[in-house]
Amino acid sequence: MDLDELLEGKIFLIDKPLDWTSFDIVNKIKWKIKKQFNLKKIKVGHAGTLDPKATGLLIVCVGKATKQIQQIQDASKIYSGEIKLGVETPSYDLETEECNPKEYNHLQIKDIEEAVQDFIGESISQNPPVFSALKKDGKRLYEFARKGIAIEVPSREISIYDFKITNINLPYVEFLVHCSKGTYIRSLAHDFGQSLGVGGYLTKLRREKIGDYDIKDSDNSIII
């Protein structure tokens, strides 16, 4: 790394490991830069959170490149992932225990492949998970959820440009989705299971692209 390059603005493409938080990555990079160059302060921020149970592309901006964070966040995203049908979790992913099991063996491949069409479109209303970092009354939603406090989560408008089923091995369904900023793939997985009448939750998620930035160009040497 070159200090002048960092201060002028550097963008790191990180393949976020499983169970790391986005802030873990930011803090790791910030610590490494400060240690190497004996800096007391430098701007470091990420352009779009990934849940701990998700992997894939996390963009970290350093120095003057932090001015590009909002522009990068506004870009559309591509994710690959896996949904488990026939059961749900309160968090819509692996963070919480399974509940509400239902029979799913009656599902046909065509039923699953056709169901995605109902989720493709612009200005779609989506309810974020109660287990999320969104704020209400100054607190994160997950703080209410973990205490068992029922709260109303306002819906938001998102766009799903493409949603494809890439593999079916019931109860698991693999997919690829191209969506707008602000889309919760956990909510998409939950709603998809609901539309099939059997429930479902997200078991795997990987962010493949943010705008023109691709996971194939990632380099994790800065966090190793």
Tab-separated table of C-alpha atoms in Angstrom:
chain	number	residue	atom	x	y	z
A	1	MET	CA	0.000	0.000	0.000
A	2	ASP	CA	1.080	3.557	-0.719
A	3	LEU	CA	0.076	6.265	1.792
A	4	ASP	CA	-0.461	9.004	-0.798
A	5	GLU	CA	-2.644	6.618	-2.819
A	6	LEU	CA	-4.709	5.813	0.264
A	7	LEU	CA	-5.229	9.457	1.213
A	8	GLU	CA	-6.191	10.393	-2.343
A	9	GLY	CA	-8.733	7.604	-2.322
A	10	LYS	CA	-8.614	3.837	-2.513
A	11	ILE	CA	-11.396	1.315	-3.072
A	12	PHE	CA	-10.976	-2.234	-1.788
A	13	LEU	CA	-13.142	-5.088	-3.090
A	14	ILE	CA	-13.433	-7.631	-0.291
A	15	ASP	CA	-14.937	-11.126	-0.400
A	16	LYS	CA	-16.530	-10.990	3.056
A	17	PRO	CA	-16.052	-14.244	4.977
A	18	LEU	CA	-18.971	-16.008	6.668
A	19	ASP	CA	-19.801	-14.733	10.183
A	20	TRP	CA	-17.756	-11.558	9.805
A	21	THR	CA	-19.750	-8.331	10.095
A	22	SER	CA	-19.275	-5.498	7.628
A	23	PHE	CA	-17.864	-3.407	10.483
A	24	ASP	CA	-15.358	-6.175	11.274
A	25	ILE	CA	-13.944	-5.670	7.780
A	26	VAL	CA	-13.867	-1.879	8.066
A	27	ASN	CA	-12.174	-2.004	11.470
A	28	LYS	CA	-9.624	-4.560	10.257
A	29	ILE	CA	-8.639	-2.363	7.306
A	30	LYS	CA	-8.581	0.787	9.443
A	31	TRP	CA	-6.356	-0.915	12.049
A	32	LYS	CA	-3.979	-2.271	9.414
A	33	ILE	CA	-3.571	1.113	7.711
A	34	LYS	CA	-3.034	2.946	11.010
A	35	LYS	CA	-0.471	0.379	12.154
A	36	GLN	CA	1.482	0.370	8.868
A	37	PHE	CA	1.632	4.161	8.471
A	38	ASN	CA	1.384	5.229	12.131
A	39	LEU	CA	-1.733	7.270	11.390
A	40	LYS	CA	-4.028	8.522	14.129
A	41	LYS	CA	-7.006	9.039	11.884
A	42	ILE	CA	-8.118	8.084	8.371
A	43	LYS	CA	-11.563	7.842	6.820
A	44	VAL	CA	-12.694	4.275	6.115
A	45	GLY	CA	-16.241	3.166	5.303
A	46	HIS	CA	-18.152	0.438	3.493
A	47	ALA	CA	-20.651	0.884	0.668
A	48	GLY	CA	-23.482	-1.428	1.662
A	49	THR	CA	-23.879	-3.761	4.627
A	50	LEU	CA	-23.786	-7.540	4.346
A	51	ASP	CA	-25.370	-9.647	7.113
A	52	PRO	CA	-22.960	-11.835	9.136
A	53	LYS	CA	-24.434	-14.989	7.554
A	54	ALA	CA	-23.866	-13.605	4.031
A	55	THR	CA	-20.631	-13.712	2.036
A	56	GLY	CA	-19.421	-11.960	-1.066
A	57	LEU	CA	-18.667	-8.498	-2.322
A	58	LEU	CA	-18.152	-5.778	0.275
A	59	ILE	CA	-16.764	-2.507	-1.053
A	60	VAL	CA	-14.601	-0.545	1.385
A	61	CYS	CA	-13.609	3.045	0.595
A	62	VAL	CA	-10.585	4.788	2.110
A	63	GLY	CA	-9.609	8.471	2.202
A	64	LYS	CA	-11.278	10.689	-0.405
A	65	ALA	CA	-12.906	7.619	-1.948
A	66	THR	CA	-15.393	7.700	0.952
A	67	LYS	CA	-17.133	10.467	-0.993
A	68	GLN	CA	-18.199	7.769	-3.489
A	69	ILE	CA	-19.948	5.602	-0.890
A	70	GLN	CA	-23.453	6.934	-1.545
A	71	GLN	CA	-23.057	6.590	-5.318
A	72	ILE	CA	-21.903	2.983	-4.958
A	73	GLN	CA	-24.687	2.165	-2.499
A	74	ASP	CA	-27.272	3.458	-4.953
A	75	ALA	CA	-26.216	0.930	-7.626
A	76	SER	CA	-28.168	-2.275	-8.216
A	77	LYS	CA	-26.915	-5.579	-6.784
A	78	ILE	CA	-26.719	-9.192	-7.911
A	79	TYR	CA	-26.936	-11.997	-5.359
A	80	SER	CA	-26.849	-15.765	-5.482
A	81	GLY	CA	-28.312	-17.802	-2.668
A	82	GLU	CA	-30.325	-20.687	-1.335
A	83	ILE	CA	-33.780	-20.936	0.241
A	84	LYS	CA	-34.993	-23.805	2.398
A	85	LEU	CA	-38.701	-24.423	1.841
A	86	GLY	CA	-41.149	-26.000	4.275
A	87	VAL	CA	-39.970	-24.177	7.387
A	88	GLU	CA	-39.363	-20.626	8.633
A	89	THR	CA	-37.203	-18.715	11.104
A	90	PRO	CA	-38.058	-15.424	12.886
A	91	SER	CA	-34.998	-13.721	11.364
A	92	TYR	CA	-35.678	-15.183	7.879
A	93	ASP	CA	-32.155	-16.671	7.901
A	94	LEU	CA	-29.847	-18.932	9.969
A	95	GLU	CA	-29.539	-16.487	12.884
A	96	THR	CA	-32.592	-17.955	14.659
A	97	GLU	CA	-34.161	-21.388	15.171
A	98	GLU	CA	-36.495	-23.044	12.683
A	99	CYS	CA	-40.261	-22.931	13.293
A	100	ASN	CA	-43.618	-23.486	11.548
A	101	PRO	CA	-42.740	-26.661	9.596
A	102	LYS	CA	-45.025	-27.519	6.678
A	103	GLU	CA	-45.226	-30.298	4.099
A	104	TYR	CA	-43.546	-29.366	0.822
A	105	ASN	CA	-43.358	-32.636	-1.146
A	106	HIS	CA	-46.419	-31.722	-3.199
A	107	LEU	CA	-44.537	-28.868	-4.871
A	108	GLN	CA	-43.758	-29.304	-8.552
A	109	ILE	CA	-40.708	-27.841	-10.270
A	110	LYS	CA	-42.928	-25.731	-12.517
A	111	ASP	CA	-44.721	-24.310	-9.447
A	112	ILE	CA	-41.421	-23.095	-8.033
A	113	GLU	CA	-40.059	-21.758	-11.315
A	114	GLU	CA	-43.286	-19.926	-12.122
A	115	ALA	CA	-43.640	-18.401	-8.641
A	116	VAL	CA	-40.621	-16.114	-9.150
A	117	GLN	CA	-42.487	-14.145	-11.821
A	118	ASP	CA	-44.740	-12.601	-9.167
A	119	PHE	CA	-41.701	-10.979	-7.558
A	120	ILE	CA	-40.209	-9.313	-10.643
A	121	GLY	CA	-41.012	-5.649	-11.195
A	122	GLU	CA	-40.314	-2.065	-10.169
A	123	SER	CA	-41.684	-0.197	-7.151
A	124	ILE	CA	-42.567	-3.397	-5.291
A	125	SER	CA	-43.602	-3.076	-1.642
A	126	GLN	CA	-41.405	-5.115	0.710
A	127	ASN	CA	-41.420	-5.458	4.509
A	128	PRO	CA	-37.883	-5.608	5.978
A	129	PRO	CA	-37.183	-8.345	8.570
A	130	VAL	CA	-37.789	-7.452	12.228
A	131	PHE	CA	-34.275	-8.801	12.819
A	132	SER	CA	-32.545	-5.962	10.964
A	133	ALA	CA	-30.371	-2.944	11.680
A	134	LEU	CA	-33.041	-0.458	10.620
A	135	LYS	CA	-33.932	2.030	13.327
A	136	LYS	CA	-37.249	2.793	15.051
A	137	ASP	CA	-37.523	5.250	17.950
A	138	GLY	CA	-33.726	5.447	18.051
A	139	LYS	CA	-33.200	1.700	18.418
A	140	ARG	CA	-32.241	-1.039	15.983
A	141	LEU	CA	-35.163	-3.281	15.055
A	142	TYR	CA	-33.264	-6.386	16.165
A	143	GLU	CA	-33.088	-4.941	19.687
A	144	PHE	CA	-36.894	-5.077	19.881
A	145	ALA	CA	-37.053	-8.489	18.174
A	146	ARG	CA	-34.534	-10.116	20.528
A	147	LYS	CA	-36.616	-8.967	23.515
A	148	GLY	CA	-39.771	-10.386	21.960
A	149	ILE	CA	-41.332	-6.921	21.575
A	150	ALA	CA	-43.802	-6.806	18.683
A	151	ILE	CA	-43.318	-3.773	16.460
A	152	GLU	CA	-44.710	-2.591	13.163
A	153	VAL	CA	-42.084	-2.461	10.433
A	154	PRO	CA	-42.950	0.007	7.658
A	155	SER	CA	-42.739	-1.333	4.119
A	156	ARG	CA	-40.390	0.126	1.499
A	157	GLU	CA	-40.376	0.256	-2.276
A	158	ILE	CA	-37.766	-1.865	-4.017
A	159	SER	CA	-37.242	-3.247	-7.524
A	160	ILE	CA	-36.483	-6.807	-8.608
A	161	TYR	CA	-35.092	-6.677	-12.135
A	162	ASP	CA	-34.542	-10.416	-12.477
A	163	PHE	CA	-35.160	-13.463	-10.284
A	164	LYS	CA	-34.137	-16.912	-11.514
A	165	ILE	CA	-34.196	-20.383	-10.004
A	166	THR	CA	-30.838	-22.013	-10.787
A	167	ASN	CA	-31.240	-25.373	-9.027
A	168	ILE	CA	-33.919	-27.322	-7.150
A	169	ASN	CA	-33.150	-30.082	-4.653
A	170	LEU	CA	-36.109	-29.949	-2.288
A	171	PRO	CA	-36.372	-28.588	0.275
A	172	TYR	CA	-33.515	-26.426	-1.042
A	173	VAL	CA	-33.886	-23.996	-3.932
A	174	GLU	CA	-30.949	-22.037	-5.366
A	175	PHE	CA	-31.475	-18.679	-7.045
A	176	LEU	CA	-29.918	-15.632	-8.685
A	177	VAL	CA	-31.490	-12.200	-8.212
A	178	HIS	CA	-30.761	-8.735	-9.610
A	179	CYS	CA	-32.306	-6.051	-7.417
A	180	SER	CA	-32.276	-2.411	-6.396
A	181	LYS	CA	-30.649	-0.919	-3.327
A	182	GLY	CA	-32.562	-1.461	-0.098
A	183	THR	CA	-33.763	-4.945	-1.043
A	184	TYR	CA	-33.719	-7.500	1.767
A	185	ILE	CA	-33.046	-10.903	0.245
A	186	ARG	CA	-34.096	-12.483	3.549
A	187	SER	CA	-37.524	-10.920	3.099
A	188	LEU	CA	-37.602	-12.096	-0.506
A	189	ALA	CA	-36.863	-15.662	0.644
A	190	HIS	CA	-39.564	-15.466	3.318
A	191	ASP	CA	-42.150	-13.997	0.939
A	192	PHE	CA	-41.283	-16.554	-1.734
A	193	GLY	CA	-41.923	-19.406	0.703
A	194	GLN	CA	-45.184	-17.784	1.744
A	195	SER	CA	-46.308	-17.501	-1.881
A	196	LEU	CA	-45.832	-21.260	-2.285
A	197	GLY	CA	-47.837	-21.889	0.882
A	198	VAL	CA	-45.044	-23.766	2.653
A	199	GLY	CA	-42.864	-21.062	4.158
A	200	GLY	CA	-39.133	-20.673	3.626
A	201	TYR	CA	-36.010	-18.944	4.847
A	202	LEU	CA	-32.607	-17.922	3.527
A	203	THR	CA	-29.849	-20.485	4.147
A	204	LYS	CA	-27.110	-19.023	1.929
A	205	LEU	CA	-26.448	-15.606	0.431
A	206	ARG	CA	-23.554	-14.309	-1.641
A	207	ARG	CA	-23.291	-10.848	-3.186
A	208	GLU	CA	-21.855	-11.213	-6.666
A	209	LYS	CA	-21.940	-7.639	-7.990
A	210	ILE	CA	-22.589	-4.031	-6.996
A	211	GLY	CA	-23.055	-1.930	-10.116
A	212	ASP	CA	-19.964	-2.580	-12.254
A	213	TYR	CA	-17.942	-3.973	-9.332
A	214	ASP	CA	-17.619	-7.772	-9.446
A	215	ILE	CA	-16.701	-10.303	-6.761
A	216	LYS	CA	-14.305	-11.854	-9.291
A	217	ASP	CA	-12.052	-8.805	-8.846
A	218	SER	CA	-11.899	-9.014	-5.040
A	219	ASP	CA	-8.621	-9.183	-3.095
A	220	ASN	CA	-8.602	-10.087	0.593
A	221	SER	CA	-4.893	-9.503	1.213
A	222	ILE	CA	-5.696	-6.294	3.142
A	223	ILE	CA	-7.648	-8.225	5.817
A	224	ILE	CA	-5.361	-11.246	6.107
